[in-house]
PDB file of C-alpha atoms in Angstrom:
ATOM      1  CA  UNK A 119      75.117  87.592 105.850  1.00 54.00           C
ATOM      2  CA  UNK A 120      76.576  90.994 107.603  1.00 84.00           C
ATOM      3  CA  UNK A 121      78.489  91.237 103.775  1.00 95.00           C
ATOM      4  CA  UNK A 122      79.988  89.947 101.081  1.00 98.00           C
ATOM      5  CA  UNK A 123      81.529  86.645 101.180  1.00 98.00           C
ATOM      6  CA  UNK A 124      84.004  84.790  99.274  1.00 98.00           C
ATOM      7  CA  UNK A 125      85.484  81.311  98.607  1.00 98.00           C
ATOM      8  CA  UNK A 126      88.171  80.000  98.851  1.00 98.00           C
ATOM      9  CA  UNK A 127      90.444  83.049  99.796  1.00 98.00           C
ATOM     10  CA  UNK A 128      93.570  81.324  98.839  1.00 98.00           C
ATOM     11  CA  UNK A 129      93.806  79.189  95.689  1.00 98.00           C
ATOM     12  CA  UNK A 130      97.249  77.311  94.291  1.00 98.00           C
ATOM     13  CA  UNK A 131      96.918  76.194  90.993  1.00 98.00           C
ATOM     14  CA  UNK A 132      98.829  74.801  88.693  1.00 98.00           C
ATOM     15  CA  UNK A 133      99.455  76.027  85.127  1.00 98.00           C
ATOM     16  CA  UNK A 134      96.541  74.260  82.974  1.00 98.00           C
ATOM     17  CA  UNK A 135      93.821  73.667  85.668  1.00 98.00           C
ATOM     18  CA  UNK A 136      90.551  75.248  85.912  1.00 98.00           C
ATOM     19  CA  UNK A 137      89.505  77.053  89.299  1.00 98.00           C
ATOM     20  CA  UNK A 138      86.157  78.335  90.040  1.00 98.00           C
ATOM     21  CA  UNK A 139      86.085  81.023  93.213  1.00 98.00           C
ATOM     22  CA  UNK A 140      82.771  82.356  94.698  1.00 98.00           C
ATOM     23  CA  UNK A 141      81.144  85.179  95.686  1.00 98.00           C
ATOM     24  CA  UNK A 142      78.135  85.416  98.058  1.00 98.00           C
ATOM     25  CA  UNK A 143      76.725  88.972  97.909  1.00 97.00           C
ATOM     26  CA  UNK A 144      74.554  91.201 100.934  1.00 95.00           C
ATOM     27  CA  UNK A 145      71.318  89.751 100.883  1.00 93.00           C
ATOM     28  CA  UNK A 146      69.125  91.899  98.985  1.00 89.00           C
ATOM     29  CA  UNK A 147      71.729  93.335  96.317  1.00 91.00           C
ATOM     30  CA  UNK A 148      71.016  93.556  92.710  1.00 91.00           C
ATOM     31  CA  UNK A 149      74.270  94.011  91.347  1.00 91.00           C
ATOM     32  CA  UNK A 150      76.948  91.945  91.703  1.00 94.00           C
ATOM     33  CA  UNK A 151      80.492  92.917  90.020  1.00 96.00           C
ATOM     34  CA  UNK A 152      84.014  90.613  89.677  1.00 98.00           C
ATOM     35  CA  UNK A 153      87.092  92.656  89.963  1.00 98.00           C
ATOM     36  CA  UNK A 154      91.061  91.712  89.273  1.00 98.00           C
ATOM     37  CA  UNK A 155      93.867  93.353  91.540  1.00 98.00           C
ATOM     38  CA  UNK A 156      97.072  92.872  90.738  1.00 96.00           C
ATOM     39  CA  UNK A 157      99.891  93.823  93.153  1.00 93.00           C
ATOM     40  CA  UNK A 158     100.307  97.340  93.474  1.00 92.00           C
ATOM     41  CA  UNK A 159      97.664  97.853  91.377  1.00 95.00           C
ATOM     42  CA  UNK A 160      94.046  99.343  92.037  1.00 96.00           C
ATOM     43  CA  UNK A 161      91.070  96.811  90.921  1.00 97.00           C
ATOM     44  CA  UNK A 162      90.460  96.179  87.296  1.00 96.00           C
ATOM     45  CA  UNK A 163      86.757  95.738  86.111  1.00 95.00           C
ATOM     46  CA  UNK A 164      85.987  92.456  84.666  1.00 97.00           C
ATOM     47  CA  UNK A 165      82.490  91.740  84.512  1.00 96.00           C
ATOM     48  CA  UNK A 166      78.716  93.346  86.044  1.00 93.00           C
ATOM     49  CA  UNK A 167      75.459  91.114  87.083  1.00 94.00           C
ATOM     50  CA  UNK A 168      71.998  92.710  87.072  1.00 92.00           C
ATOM     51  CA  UNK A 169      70.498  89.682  89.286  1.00 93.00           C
ATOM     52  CA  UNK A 170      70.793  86.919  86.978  1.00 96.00           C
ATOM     53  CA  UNK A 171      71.762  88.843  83.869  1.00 95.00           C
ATOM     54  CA  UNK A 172      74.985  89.144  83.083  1.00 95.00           C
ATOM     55  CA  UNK A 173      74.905  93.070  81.517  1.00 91.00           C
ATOM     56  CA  UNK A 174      79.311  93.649  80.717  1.00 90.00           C
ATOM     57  CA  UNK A 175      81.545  91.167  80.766  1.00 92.00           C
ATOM     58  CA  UNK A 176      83.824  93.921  78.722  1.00 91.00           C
ATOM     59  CA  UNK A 177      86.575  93.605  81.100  1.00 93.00           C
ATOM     60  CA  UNK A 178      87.344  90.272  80.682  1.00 96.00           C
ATOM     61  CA  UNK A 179      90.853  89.330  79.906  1.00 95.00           C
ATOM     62  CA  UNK A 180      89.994  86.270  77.247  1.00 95.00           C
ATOM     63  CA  UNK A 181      87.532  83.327  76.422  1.00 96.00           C
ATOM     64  CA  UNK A 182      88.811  81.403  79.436  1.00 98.00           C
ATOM     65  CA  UNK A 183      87.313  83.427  82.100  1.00 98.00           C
ATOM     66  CA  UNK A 184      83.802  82.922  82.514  1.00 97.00           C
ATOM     67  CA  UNK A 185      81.088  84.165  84.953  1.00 98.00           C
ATOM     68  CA  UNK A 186      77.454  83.223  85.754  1.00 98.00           C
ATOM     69  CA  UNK A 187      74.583  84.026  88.367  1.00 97.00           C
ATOM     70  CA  UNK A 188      72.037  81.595  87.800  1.00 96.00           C
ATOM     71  CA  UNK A 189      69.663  82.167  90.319  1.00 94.00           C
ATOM     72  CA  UNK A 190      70.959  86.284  90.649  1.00 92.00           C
ATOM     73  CA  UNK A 191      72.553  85.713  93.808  1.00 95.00           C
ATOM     74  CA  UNK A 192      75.554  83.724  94.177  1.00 98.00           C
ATOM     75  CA  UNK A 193      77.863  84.031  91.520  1.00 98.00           C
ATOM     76  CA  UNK A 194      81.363  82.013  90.228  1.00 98.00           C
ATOM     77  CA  UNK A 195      83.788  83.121  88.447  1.00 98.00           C
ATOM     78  CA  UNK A 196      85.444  80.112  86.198  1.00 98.00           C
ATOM     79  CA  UNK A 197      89.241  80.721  84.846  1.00 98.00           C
ATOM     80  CA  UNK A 198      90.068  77.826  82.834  1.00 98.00           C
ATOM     81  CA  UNK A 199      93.678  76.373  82.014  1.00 98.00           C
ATOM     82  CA  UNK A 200      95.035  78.984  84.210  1.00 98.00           C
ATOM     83  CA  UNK A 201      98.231  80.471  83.219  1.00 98.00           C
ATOM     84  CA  UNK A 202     100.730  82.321  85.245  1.00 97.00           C
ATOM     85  CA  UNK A 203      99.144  85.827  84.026  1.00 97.00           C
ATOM     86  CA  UNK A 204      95.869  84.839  86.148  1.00 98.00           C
ATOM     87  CA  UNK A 205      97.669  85.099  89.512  1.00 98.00           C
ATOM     88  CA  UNK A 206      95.908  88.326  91.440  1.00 98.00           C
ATOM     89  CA  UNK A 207      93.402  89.041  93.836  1.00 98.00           C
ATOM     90  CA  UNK A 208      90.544  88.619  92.563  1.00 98.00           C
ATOM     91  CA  UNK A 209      87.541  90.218  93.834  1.00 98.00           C
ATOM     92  CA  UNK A 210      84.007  90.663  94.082  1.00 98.00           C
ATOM     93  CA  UNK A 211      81.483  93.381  95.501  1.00 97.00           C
ATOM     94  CA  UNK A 212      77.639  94.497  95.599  1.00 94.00           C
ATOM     95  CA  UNK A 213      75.509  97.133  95.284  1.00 92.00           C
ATOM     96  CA  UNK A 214      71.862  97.311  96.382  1.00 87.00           C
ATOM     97  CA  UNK A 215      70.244  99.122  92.929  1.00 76.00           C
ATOM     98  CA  UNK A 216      70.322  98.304  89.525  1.00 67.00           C
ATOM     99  CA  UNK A 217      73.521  99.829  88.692  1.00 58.00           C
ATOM    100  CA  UNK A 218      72.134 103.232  88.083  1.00 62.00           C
ATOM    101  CA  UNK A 219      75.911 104.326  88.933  1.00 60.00           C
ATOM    102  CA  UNK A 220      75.027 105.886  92.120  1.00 65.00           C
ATOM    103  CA  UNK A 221      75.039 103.022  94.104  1.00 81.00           C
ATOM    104  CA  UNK A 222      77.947 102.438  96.239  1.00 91.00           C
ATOM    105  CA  UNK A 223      79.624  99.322  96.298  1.00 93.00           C
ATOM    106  CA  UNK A 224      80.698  96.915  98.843  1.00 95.00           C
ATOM    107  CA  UNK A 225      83.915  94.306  98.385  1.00 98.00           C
ATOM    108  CA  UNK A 226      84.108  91.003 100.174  1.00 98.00           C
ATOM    109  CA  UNK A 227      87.958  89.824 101.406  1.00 98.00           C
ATOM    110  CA  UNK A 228      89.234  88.663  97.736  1.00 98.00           C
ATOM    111  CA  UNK A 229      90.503  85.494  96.584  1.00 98.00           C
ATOM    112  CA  UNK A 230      94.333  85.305  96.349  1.00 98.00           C
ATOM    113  CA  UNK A 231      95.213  83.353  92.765  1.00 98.00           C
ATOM    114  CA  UNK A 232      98.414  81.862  92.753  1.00 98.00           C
ATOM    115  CA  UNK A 233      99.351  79.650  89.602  1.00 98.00           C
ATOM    116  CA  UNK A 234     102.418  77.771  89.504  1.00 97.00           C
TER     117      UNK A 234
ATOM    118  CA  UNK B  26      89.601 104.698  77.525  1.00 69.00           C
ATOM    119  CA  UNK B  27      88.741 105.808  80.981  1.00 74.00           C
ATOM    120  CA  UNK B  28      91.463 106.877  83.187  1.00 90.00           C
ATOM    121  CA  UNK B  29      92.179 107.602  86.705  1.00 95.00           C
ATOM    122  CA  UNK B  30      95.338 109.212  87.799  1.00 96.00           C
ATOM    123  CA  UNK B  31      96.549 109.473  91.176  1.00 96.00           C
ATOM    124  CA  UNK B  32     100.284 110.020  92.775  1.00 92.00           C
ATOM    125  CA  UNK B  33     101.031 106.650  94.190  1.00 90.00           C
ATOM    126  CA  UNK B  34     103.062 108.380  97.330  1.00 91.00           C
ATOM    127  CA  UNK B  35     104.197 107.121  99.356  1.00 96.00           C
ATOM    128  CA  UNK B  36     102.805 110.610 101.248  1.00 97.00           C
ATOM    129  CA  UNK B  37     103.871 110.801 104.696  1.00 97.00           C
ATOM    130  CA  UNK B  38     102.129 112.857 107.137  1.00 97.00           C
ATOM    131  CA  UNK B  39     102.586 114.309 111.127  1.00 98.00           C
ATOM    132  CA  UNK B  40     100.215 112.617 113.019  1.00 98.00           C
ATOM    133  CA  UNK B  41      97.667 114.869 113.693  1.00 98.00           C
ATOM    134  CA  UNK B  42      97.924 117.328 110.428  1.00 98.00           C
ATOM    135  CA  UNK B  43      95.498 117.343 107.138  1.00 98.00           C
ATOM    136  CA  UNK B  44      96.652 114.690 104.815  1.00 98.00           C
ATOM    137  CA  UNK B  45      95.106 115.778 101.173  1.00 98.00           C
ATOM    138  CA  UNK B  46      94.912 112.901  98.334  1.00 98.00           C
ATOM    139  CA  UNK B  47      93.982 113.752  94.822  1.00 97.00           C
ATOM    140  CA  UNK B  48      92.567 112.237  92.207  1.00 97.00           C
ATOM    141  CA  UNK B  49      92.126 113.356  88.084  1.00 97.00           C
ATOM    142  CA  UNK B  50      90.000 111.592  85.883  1.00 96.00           C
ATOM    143  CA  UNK B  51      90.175 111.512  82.049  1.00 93.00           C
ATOM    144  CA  UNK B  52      86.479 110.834  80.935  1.00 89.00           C
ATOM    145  CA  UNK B  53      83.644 114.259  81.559  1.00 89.00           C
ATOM    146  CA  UNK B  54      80.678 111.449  81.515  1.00 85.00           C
ATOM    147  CA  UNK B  55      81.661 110.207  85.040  1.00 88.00           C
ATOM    148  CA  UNK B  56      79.010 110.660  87.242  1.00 85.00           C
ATOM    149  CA  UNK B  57      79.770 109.590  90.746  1.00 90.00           C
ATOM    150  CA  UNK B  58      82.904 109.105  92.590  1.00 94.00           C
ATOM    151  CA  UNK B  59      84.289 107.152  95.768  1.00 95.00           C
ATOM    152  CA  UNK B  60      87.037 106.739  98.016  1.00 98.00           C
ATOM    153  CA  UNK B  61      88.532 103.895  98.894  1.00 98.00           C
ATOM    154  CA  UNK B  62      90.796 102.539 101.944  1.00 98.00           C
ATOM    155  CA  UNK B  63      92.831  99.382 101.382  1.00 98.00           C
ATOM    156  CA  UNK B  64      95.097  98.021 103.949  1.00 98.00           C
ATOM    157  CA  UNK B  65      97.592  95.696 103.121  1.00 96.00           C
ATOM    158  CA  UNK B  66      96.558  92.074 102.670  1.00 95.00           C
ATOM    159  CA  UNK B  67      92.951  93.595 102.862  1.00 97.00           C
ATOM    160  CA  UNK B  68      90.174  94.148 100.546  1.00 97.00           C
ATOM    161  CA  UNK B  69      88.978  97.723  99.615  1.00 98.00           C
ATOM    162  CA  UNK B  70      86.862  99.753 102.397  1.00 98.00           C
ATOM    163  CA  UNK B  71      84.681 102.465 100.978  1.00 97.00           C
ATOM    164  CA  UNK B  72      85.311 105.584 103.111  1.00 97.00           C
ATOM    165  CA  UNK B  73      83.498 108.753 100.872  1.00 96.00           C
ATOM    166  CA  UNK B  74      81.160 108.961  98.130  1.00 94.00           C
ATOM    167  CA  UNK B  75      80.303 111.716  96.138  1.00 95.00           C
ATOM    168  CA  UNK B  76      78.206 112.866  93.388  1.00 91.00           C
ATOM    169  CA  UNK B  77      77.644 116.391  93.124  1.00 92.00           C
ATOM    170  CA  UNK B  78      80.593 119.327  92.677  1.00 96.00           C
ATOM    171  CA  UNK B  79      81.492 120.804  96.150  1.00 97.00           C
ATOM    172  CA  UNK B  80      82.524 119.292  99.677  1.00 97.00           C
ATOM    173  CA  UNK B  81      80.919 116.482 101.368  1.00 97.00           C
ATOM    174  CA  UNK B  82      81.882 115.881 105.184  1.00 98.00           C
ATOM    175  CA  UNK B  83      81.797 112.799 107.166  1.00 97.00           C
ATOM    176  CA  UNK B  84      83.902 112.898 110.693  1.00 97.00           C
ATOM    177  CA  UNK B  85      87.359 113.333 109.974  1.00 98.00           C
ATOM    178  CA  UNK B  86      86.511 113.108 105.777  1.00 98.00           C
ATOM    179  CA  UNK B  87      86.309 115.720 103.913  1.00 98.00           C
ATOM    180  CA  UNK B  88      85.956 114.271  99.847  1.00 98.00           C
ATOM    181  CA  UNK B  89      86.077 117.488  96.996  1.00 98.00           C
ATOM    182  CA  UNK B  90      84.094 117.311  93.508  1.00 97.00           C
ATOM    183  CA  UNK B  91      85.256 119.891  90.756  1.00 97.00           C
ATOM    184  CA  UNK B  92      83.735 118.462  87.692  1.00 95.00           C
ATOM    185  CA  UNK B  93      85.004 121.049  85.274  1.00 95.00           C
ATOM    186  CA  UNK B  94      88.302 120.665  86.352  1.00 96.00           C
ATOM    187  CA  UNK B  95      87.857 116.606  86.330  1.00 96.00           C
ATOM    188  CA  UNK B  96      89.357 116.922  90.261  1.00 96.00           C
ATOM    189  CA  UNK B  97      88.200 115.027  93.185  1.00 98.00           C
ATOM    190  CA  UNK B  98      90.173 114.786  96.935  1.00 98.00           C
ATOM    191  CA  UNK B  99      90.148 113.454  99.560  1.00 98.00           C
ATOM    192  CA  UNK B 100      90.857 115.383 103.030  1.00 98.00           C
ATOM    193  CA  UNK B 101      91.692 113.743 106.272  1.00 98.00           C
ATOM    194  CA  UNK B 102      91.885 116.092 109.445  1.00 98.00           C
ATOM    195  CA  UNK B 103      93.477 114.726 112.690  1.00 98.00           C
ATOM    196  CA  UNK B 104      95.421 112.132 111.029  1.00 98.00           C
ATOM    197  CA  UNK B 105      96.048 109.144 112.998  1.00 97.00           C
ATOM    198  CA  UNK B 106      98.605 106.725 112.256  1.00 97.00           C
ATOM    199  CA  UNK B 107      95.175 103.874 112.134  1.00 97.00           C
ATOM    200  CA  UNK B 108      94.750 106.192 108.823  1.00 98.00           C
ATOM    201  CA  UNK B 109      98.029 104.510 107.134  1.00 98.00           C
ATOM    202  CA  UNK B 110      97.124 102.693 104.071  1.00 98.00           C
ATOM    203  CA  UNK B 111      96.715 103.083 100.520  1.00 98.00           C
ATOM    204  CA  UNK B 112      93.831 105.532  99.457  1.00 98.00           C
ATOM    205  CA  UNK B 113      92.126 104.444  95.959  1.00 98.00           C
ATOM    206  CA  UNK B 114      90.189 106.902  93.763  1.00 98.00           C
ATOM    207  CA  UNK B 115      87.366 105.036  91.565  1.00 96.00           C
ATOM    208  CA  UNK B 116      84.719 106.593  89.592  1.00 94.00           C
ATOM    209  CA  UNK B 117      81.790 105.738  87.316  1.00 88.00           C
ATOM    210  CA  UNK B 118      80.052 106.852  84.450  1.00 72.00           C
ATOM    211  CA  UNK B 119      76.098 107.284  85.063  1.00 59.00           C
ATOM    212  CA  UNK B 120      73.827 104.810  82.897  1.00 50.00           C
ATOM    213  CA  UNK B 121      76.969 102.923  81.714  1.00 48.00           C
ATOM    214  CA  UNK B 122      78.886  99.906  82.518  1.00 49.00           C
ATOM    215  CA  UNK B 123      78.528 100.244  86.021  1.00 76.00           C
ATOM    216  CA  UNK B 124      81.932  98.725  86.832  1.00 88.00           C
ATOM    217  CA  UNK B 125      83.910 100.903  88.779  1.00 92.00           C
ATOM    218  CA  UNK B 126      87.325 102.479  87.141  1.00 93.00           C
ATOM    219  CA  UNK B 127      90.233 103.014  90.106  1.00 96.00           C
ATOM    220  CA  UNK B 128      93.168 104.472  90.508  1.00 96.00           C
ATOM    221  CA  UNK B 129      96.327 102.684  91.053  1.00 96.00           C
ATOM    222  CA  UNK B 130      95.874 104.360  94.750  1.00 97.00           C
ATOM    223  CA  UNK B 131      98.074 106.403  96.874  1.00 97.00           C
ATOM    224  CA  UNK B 132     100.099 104.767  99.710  1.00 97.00           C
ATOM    225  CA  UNK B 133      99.493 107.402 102.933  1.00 98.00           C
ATOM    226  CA  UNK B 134     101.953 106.811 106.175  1.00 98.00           C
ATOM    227  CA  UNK B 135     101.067 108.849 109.278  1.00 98.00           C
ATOM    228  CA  UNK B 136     104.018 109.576 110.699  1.00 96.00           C
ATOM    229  CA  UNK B 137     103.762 109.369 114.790  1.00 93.00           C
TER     230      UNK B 137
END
């Protein structure tokens, strides 16, 4: 596709359930890299794919959120018995390279998180 | 802990004059540098990037590096009230984690 895309870009759920959202980098991009926004907030690091390896998942707020890349192109982010806290935008871009920290990165439309 | 400090505005500026956004950041291993446009509702829009002290010019964007001083800007000439959003401020430290580190971004109105 023309860039990144993500799914679903709203999400209700209610305290306790698990969600999974995906993101479906540029064609062709190495790196692929989850983000939280909050409102009125800029975008908090969570986690950092080198194709199918998953190099920092530092930013990570706890053991329920988990991310994967299988093949080292479309990835999911899992929350699991989402609480309140979780609600935020939460967002994904690409970058063509291997994260060499020069390459500029590209955000798809978010997912909007809303637990009840 | 890497920081990135902005003003979060809002700045409001004449329609047509410079509007100048600045950025600090906290950690002297950060390597390369971007800027940001996020309208409301809307996901972040990478306007600038910049990697090496000095100016770097593209159109109506003008983005600043002063490494020593840990400084970067951001200049907009001709303002145009299309230029009203927030302005984020990320950087990144070369070889590291690659994830980006923002600013919590600084709301610009262009006044018509």
């Amino acid at each position: 596709g023309a860039g990144v895309s993500q799914s679903p870009r709203y999400k209700v759920a209610k305290r306790g359930q698990d969600v999974a959202l995906r993101c479906d980098p540029i064609s062709g991009h190495v790196s692929l890299f989850w983000y939280q926004q909050a409102l009125g907030q800029g975008p908090e690091f969570l986690t950092y794919f080198q194709n199918e390896a998953q190099l920092d998942k530092s930013g990570l707020p706890s053991d329920r959120f988990f991310a994967e890349r299988p093949e080292g192109s479309v990835s999911t982010l899992k929350i699991q018995r989402t609480q309140q806290e979780d609600s935020a935008v939460y967002l994904c871009a690409s970058s063509l390279g291997a994260g060499t920290g020069i390459d500029e990165q590209f955000f798809g439309p978010g997912t909007r998180l809303t637990v009840l | 802990q890497k920081e990135v400090e902005q003003n979060s505005g809002p700045l409001s500026v004449p329609e047509g004059a410079i509007a100048s956004l600045n950025c600090t950041y906290s950690d002297r291993g950060s390597q390369s540098f971007f800027w940001y446009r996020q309208y409301s509702g809307k996901s972040p829009e990478l306007i600038m990037s910049i990697y090496s002290n000095g100016d770097k010019e593209d159109g109506r964007f003008t983005a600043q590096l002063n490494k020593a001083s840990q400084y970067v800007s951001l200049l907009i000439r001709d303002s145009q009230p299309s230029d009203s959003a927030t302005y984020l401020c990320a950087v990144n430290v070369w070889g590291g984690a690659d994830g980006l580190t923002f600013g919590k971004g600084t709301h610009l109105i262009i006044q018509p």
